[in-house]
Coordinates of C-alpha atoms in Angstrom, one line a residue:
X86 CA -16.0 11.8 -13.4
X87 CA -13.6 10.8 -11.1
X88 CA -12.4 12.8 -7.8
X89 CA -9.3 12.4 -6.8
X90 CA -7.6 13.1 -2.7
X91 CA -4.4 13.2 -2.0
X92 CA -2.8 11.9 1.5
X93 CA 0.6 12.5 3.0
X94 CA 1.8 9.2 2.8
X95 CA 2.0 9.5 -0.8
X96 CA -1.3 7.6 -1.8
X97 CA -4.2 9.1 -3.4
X98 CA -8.0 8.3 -3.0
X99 CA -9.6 7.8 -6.8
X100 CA -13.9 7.8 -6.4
X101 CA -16.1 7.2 -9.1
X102 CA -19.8 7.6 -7.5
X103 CA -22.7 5.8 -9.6
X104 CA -26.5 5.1 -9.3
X105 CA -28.6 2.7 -10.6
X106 CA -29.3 4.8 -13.8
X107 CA -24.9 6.1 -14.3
X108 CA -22.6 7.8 -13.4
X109 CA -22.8 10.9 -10.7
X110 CA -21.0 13.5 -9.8
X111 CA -18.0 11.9 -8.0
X112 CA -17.5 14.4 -5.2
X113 CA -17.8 12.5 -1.7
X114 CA -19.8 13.0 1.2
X115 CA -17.2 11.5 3.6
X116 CA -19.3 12.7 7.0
X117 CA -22.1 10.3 5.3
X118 CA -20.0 7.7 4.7
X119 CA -18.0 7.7 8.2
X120 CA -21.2 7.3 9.3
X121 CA -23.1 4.8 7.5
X122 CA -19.9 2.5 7.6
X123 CA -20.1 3.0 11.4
X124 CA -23.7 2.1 11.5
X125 CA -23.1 -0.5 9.2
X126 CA -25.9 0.2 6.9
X127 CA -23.5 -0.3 3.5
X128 CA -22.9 -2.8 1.2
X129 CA -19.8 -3.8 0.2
X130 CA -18.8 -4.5 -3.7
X131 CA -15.9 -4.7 -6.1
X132 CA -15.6 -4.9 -9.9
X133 CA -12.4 -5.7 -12.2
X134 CA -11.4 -4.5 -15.6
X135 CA -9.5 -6.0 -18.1
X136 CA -6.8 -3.9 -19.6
X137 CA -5.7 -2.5 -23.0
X138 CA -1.8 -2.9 -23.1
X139 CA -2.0 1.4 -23.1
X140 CA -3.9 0.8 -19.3
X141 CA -7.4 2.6 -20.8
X142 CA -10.4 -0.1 -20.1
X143 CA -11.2 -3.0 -22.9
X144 CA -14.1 -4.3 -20.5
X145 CA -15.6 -5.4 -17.1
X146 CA -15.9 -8.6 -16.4
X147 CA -19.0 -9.5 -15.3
X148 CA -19.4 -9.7 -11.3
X149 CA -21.5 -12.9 -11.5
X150 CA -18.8 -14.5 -13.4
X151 CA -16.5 -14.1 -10.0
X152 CA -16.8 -16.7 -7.5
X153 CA -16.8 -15.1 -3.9
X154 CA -13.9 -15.0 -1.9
X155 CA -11.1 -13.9 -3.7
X156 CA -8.6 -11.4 -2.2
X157 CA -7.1 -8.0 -2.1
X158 CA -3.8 -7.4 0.1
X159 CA -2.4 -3.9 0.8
X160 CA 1.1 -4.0 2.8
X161 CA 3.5 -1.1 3.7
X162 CA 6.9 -1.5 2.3
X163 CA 8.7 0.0 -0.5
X164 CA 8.3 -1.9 -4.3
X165 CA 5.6 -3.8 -4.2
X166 CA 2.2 -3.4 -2.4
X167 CA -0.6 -5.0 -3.7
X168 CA -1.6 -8.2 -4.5
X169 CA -5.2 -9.7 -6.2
X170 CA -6.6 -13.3 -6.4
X171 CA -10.0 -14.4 -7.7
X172 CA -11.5 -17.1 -9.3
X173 CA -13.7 -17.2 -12.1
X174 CA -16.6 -19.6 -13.3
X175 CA -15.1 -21.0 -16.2
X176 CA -18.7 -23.1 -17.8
X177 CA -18.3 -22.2 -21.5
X178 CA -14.3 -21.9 -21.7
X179 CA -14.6 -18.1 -21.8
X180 CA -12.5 -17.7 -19.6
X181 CA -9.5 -20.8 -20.7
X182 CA -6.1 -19.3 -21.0
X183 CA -5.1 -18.6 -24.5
X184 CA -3.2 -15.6 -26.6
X185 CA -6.1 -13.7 -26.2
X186 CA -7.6 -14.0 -23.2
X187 CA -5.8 -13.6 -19.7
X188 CA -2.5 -14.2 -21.0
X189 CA 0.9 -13.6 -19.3
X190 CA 1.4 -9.9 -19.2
X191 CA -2.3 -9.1 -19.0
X192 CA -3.2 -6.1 -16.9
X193 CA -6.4 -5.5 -14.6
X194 CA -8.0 -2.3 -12.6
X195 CA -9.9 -3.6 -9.1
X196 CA -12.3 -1.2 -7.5
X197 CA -13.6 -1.6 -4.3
X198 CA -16.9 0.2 -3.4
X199 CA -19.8 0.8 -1.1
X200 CA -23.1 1.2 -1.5
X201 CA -24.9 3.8 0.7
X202 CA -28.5 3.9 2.1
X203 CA -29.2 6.9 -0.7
X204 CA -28.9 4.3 -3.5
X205 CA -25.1 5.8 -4.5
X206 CA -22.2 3.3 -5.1
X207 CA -18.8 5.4 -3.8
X208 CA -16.1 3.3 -6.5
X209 CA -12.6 3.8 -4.9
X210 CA -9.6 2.9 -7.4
X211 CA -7.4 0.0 -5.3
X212 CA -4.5 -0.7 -8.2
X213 CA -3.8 -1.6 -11.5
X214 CA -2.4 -5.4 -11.3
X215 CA -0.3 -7.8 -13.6
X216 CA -1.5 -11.4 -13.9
X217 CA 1.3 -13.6 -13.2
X218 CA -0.3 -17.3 -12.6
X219 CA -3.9 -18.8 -14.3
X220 CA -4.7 -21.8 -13.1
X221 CA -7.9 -23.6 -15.2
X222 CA -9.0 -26.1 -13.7
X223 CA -12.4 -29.0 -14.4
X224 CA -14.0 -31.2 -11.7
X225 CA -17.3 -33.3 -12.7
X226 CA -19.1 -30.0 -11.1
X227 CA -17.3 -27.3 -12.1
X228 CA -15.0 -25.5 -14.4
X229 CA -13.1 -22.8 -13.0
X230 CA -9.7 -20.2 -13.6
X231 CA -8.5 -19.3 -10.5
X232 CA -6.1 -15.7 -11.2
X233 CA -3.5 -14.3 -9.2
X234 CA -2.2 -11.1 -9.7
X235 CA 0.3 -8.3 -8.4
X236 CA 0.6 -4.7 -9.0
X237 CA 3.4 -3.5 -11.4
X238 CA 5.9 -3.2 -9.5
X239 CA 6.7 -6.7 -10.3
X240 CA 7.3 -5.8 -14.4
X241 CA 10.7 -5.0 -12.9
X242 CA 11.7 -7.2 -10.1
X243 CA 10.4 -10.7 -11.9
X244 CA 11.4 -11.8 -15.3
X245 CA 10.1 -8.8 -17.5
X246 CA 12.7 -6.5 -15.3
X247 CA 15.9 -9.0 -15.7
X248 CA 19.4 -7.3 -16.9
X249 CA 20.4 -9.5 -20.2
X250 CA 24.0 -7.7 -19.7
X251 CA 25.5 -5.4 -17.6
X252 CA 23.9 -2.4 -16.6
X253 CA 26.1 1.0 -15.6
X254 CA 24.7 4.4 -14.9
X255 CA 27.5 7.1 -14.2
X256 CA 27.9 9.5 -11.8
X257 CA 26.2 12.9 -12.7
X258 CA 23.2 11.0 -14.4
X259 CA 19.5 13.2 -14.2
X260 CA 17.4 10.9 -12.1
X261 CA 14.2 11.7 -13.3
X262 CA 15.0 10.4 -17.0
X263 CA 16.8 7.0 -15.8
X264 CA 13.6 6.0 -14.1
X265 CA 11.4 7.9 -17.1
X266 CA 13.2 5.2 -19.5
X267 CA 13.4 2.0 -17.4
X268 CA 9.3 2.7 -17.5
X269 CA 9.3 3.3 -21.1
X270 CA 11.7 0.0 -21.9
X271 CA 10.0 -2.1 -24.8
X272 CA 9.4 -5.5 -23.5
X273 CA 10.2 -6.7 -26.9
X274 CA 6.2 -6.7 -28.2
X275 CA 6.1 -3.1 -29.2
X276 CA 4.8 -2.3 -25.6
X277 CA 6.6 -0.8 -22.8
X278 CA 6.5 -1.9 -19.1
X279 CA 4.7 0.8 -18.0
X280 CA 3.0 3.9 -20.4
X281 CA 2.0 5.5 -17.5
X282 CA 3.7 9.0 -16.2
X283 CA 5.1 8.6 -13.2
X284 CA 4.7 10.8 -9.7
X285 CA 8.0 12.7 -8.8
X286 CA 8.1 15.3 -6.4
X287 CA 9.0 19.3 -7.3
X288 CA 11.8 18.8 -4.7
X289 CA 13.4 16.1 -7.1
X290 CA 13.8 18.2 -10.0
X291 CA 17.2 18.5 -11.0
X292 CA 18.6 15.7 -9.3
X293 CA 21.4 13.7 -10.5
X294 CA 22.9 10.2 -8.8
X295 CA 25.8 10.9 -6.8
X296 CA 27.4 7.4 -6.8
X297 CA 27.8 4.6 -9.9
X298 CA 25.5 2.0 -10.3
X299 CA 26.4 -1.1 -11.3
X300 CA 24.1 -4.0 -12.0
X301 CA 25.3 -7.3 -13.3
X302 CA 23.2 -9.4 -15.7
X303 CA 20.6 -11.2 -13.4
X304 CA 19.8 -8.6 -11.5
X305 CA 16.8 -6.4 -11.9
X306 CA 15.4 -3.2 -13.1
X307 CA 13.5 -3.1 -10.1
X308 CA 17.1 -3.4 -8.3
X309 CA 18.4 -0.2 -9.9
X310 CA 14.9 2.0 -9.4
X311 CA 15.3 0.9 -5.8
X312 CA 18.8 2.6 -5.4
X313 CA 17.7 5.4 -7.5
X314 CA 15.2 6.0 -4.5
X315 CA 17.7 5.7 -1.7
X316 CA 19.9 8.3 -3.3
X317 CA 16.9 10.5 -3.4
X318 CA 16.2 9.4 0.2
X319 CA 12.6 8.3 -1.3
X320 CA 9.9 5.4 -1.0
X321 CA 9.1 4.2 -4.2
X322 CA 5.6 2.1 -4.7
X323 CA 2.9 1.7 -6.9
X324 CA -0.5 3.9 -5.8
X325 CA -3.5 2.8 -6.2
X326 CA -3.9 4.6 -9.7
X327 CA -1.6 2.5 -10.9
X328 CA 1.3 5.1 -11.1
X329 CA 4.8 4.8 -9.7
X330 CA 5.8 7.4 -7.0
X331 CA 8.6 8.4 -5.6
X332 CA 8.0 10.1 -2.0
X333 CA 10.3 11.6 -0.1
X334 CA 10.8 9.8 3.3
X335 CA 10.9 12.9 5.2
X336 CA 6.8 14.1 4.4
X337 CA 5.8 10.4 4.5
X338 CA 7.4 9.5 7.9
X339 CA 5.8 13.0 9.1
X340 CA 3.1 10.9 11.6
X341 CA 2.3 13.5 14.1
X342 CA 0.5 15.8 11.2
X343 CA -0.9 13.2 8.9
X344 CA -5.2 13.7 9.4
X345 CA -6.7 10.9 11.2
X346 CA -8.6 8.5 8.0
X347 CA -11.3 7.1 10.8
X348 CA -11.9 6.7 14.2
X349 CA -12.4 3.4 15.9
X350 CA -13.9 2.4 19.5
X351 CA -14.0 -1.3 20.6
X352 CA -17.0 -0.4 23.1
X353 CA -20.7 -1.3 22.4
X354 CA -22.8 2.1 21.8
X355 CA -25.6 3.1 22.4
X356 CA -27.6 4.5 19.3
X357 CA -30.9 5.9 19.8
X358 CA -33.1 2.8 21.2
X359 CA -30.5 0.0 19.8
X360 CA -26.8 -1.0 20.7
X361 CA -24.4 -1.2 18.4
X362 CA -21.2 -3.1 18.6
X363 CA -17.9 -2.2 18.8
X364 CA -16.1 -1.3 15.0
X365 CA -13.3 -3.7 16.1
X366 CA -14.0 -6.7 17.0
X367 CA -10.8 -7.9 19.7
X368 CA -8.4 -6.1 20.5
X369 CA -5.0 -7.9 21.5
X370 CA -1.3 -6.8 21.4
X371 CA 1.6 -8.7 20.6
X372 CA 5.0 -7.6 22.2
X373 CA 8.2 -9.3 20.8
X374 CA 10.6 -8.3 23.4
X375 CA 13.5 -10.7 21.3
X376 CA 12.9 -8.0 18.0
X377 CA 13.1 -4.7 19.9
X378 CA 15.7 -2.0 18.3
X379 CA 16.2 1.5 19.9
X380 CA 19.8 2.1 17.9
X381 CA 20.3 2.0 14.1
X382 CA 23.5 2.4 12.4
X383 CA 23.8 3.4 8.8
X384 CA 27.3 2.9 6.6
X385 CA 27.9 4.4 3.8
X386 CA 30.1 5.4 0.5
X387 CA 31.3 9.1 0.2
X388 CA 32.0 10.7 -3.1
X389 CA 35.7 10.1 -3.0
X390 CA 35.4 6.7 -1.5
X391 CA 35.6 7.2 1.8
X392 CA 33.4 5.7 4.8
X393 CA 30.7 7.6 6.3
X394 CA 28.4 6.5 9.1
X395 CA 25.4 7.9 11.0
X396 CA 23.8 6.3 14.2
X397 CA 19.8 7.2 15.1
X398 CA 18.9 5.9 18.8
X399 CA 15.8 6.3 21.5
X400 CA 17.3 8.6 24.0
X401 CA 13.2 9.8 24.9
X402 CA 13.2 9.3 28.7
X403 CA 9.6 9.1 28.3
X404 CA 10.1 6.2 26.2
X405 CA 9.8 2.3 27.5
X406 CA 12.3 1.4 24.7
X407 CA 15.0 4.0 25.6
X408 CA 18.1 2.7 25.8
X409 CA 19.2 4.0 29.3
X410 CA 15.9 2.1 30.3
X411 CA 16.7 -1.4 28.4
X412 CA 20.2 -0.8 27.3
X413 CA 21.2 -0.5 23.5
X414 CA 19.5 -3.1 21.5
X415 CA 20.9 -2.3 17.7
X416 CA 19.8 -3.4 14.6
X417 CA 21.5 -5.1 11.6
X418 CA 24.0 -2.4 10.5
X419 CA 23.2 -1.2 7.0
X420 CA 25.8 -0.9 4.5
X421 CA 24.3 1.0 1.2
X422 CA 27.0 2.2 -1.3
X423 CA 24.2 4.4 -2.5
X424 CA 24.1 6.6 1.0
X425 CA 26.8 8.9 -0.9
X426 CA 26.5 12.2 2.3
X427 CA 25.9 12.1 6.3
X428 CA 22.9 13.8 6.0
X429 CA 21.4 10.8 3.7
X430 CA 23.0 8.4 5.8
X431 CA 21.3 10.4 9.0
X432 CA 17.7 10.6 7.4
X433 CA 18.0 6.7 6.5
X434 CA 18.8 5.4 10.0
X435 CA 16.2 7.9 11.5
X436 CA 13.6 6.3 8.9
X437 CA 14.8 2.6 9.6
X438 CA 14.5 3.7 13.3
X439 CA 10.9 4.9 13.0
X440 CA 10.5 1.4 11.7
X441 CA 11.6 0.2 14.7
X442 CA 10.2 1.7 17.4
X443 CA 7.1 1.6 16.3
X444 CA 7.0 -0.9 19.8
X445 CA 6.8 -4.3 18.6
X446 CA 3.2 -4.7 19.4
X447 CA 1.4 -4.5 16.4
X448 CA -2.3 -6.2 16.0
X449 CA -4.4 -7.9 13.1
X450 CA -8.2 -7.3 13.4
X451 CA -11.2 -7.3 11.9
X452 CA -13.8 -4.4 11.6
X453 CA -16.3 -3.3 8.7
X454 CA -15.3 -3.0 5.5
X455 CA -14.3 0.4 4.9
X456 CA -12.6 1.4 1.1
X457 CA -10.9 5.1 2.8
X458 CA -8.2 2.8 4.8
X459 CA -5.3 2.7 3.2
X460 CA -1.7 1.5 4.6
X461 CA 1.1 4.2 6.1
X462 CA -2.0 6.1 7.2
X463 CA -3.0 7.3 10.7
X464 CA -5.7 5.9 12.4
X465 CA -7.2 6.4 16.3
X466 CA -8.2 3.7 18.7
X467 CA -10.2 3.9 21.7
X468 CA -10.5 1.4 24.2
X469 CA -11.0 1.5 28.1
X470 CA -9.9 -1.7 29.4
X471 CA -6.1 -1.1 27.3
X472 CA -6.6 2.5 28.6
X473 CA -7.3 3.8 25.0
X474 CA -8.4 7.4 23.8
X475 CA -8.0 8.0 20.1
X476 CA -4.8 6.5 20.4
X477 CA -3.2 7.0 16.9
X478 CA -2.0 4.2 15.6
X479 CA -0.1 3.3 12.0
X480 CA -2.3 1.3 9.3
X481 CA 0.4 -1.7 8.2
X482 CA -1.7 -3.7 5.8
X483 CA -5.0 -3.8 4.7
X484 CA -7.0 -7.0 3.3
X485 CA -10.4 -8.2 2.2
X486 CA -12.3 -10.9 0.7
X487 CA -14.1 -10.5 -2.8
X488 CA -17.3 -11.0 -1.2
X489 CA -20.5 -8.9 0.4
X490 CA -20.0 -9.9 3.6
X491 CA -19.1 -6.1 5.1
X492 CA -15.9 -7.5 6.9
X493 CA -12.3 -6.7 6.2
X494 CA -9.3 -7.0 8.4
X495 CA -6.4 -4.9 9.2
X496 CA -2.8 -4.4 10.9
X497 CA -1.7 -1.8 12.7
X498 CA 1.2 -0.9 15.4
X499 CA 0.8 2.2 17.6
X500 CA 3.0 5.1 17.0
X501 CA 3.1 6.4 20.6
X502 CA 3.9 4.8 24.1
X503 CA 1.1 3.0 25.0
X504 CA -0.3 4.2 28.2
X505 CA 0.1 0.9 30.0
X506 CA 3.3 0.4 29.2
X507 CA 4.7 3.3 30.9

């Protein structure tokens, strides 16, 4: 039974808890499991499913059959996200390409999980994936198929999503049924390119595209449900239940109230007669003074064809980036025929602005593995020598072997002014 948490950037935790003997009840202690990932007393692990074409489970492959040291990659942007590699031990040509086994279009689940000191395995759902390269391979030693894999985001920006012919959808069109039926396109096989529903917001309903869309043939599916998004002033991404949502930028940009996932100090502690290290393991920061932006300017196409603009700039005398403090530094100007009002064109340069000034320090480390992180989400930072104290700071990407060695690294860039720069 699964249990399922929803966060404000528009993700959603999926846990599956087991024991030796099944299944459990999914619900999570997550005061136990902050803290035994702080003490370090899990175990990391990860399975993978093979799909049916419908997305419900044909089978698991075996995890001694997976050679340590594959990958999972998590990275904040809008389309796609995720991205799986692995390698499996190929000894009796189970696992050789063919129609039937890992062919192109095949689908996989991954699940990360942890393994607490009570003997339960806390499963947490990381995306459902689309094999796009197998490479079988033979050495005098070894036989091998090495698998890489994206999540479906790709079914419509590769070849599966490529126009044949023109593409026009009017002015006036319902939004919510365009992108309902580019998922539900046949692929040509009697199976669509995704059969799953899709997440899209209460606040959507009724909406209808305000400016023609035009696609030529060669461009993508994944082109159109792109602008579809920007008229609705939306990220659109694949979650890690393999569903497509469409967020509206306004509650996903909303930092200040998103709830801390976990707390992080780069101090040794002292715990009862032992120390313990610091959870991260170096802290640096990068600042690339060459790619700072404090003004962004936003062009776009009115109804009756008409320009429009809107400008979003750092004018926070508090801030190290403000302009009257370094002078206007202004992005590429963004021209977007779907930006059909002011008020869209407004809400996309203050989103492209958040972007920005996010300071361009931003930092990659490593600290224990840890299955709650996922990317547009807030963590806090303490550190004395930078001057830290549960500085929140914005989860970029997220990465980790396929392995048990309790290690995973992440990026993240600070939302506030950091305190030695001012």
């Amino acid at each position: 039974m699964s249990s399922y948490y929803n966060l404000s950037s528009g993700e959603v935790l999926s846990v599956d808890a087991s024991e030796d003997y099944g299944y459990v009840d999914g619900d999570v202690d997550f005061e136990l499991l902050r803290r035994e990932i702080n003490l370090n007393y899990v175990q990391s692990c990860f399975r993978i499913f093979v799909l049916y074409a419908d997305e419900t489970i044909a089978y698991e492959i075996p995890s001694h059959d997976i050679k340590l040291g594959g990958s999972y990659n998590e990275n904040y942007q809008n389309g796609q996200r995720r991205t799986l590699s692995f390698t499996l031990y190929n000894y009796d040509g189970r696992y050789t390409p063919d129609i039937n086994t890992f062919w192109a279009g095949t689908r996989l689940r991954f699940d990360s999980g942890v393994k607490i000191s009570t003997g339960k395995t806390y499963w947490f759902r990381k995306g459902t994936f689309v094999i796009n390269s197998v490479t079988p391979s033979e050495t005098a030693l070894m036989r091998e198929v090495s698998v890489q894999a994206g999540d479906k985001f790709e079914l419509f920006d590769g070849a599966t999503g490529r126009l044949g012919s023109t593409y026009i959808i009017d002015y006036g069109v319902d939004i919510y049924t365009i992108i309902r039926d580019i998922l539900h396109t046949d692929m040509g096989n009697g199976c669509v390119l995704d059969p799953q529903d899709f997440i899209y917001p209460n606040i959507f309903t009724g909406k209808k595209t305000q400016v023609r869309i035009s696609k030529n043939a060669g461009d993508t599916l994944g082109s159109i449900l792109t602008d579809l998004a920007t008229q609705l002033s939306a990220e659109i991404f694949y979650n890690s239940c393999g569903k497509l949502v469409i967020a509206p930028i306004n509650e996903v940009t909303l930092d200040k109230d998103k709830p801390l996932l976990y707390s992080f100090d780069t101090q040794v502690r002292e715990v009862g007669p032992t120390d313990l290290d610091g959870d991260v393991s170096s802290m640096s920061f990068t600042f690339d003074y060459n790619q700072i932006i404090n003004r962004i300017i936003v062009v776009g196409t009115g109804v009756g064809g008409g320009a429009l603009s809107a400008v979003a700039s750092n004018d926070d005398p508090a801030s190290p980036l403000c302009w009257k403090r370094i002078g206007y530094r202004t992005g590429n100007i963004i021209n977007d025929s779907n930006i059909y009002t002011t008020s869209l064109a407004q809400e996309r340069a203050d989103y492209e602005l958040r972007k920005q000034l996010i300071l361009k320090s931003s930092t990659s480390t490593e600290v224990f593995f840890n299955p709650l992180l996922e990317v547009n989400n807030i963590i806090a930072i303490s550190d004395k020598f930078f001057e830290l104290t549960c500085e929140k700071f914005l989860i970029q990407s997220v990465s980790c072997s396929l392995d048990f060695t309790g290690r995973m690294n992440i990026s993240f860039t600070n939302l506030n002014n950091l305190p030695f720069t001012y």
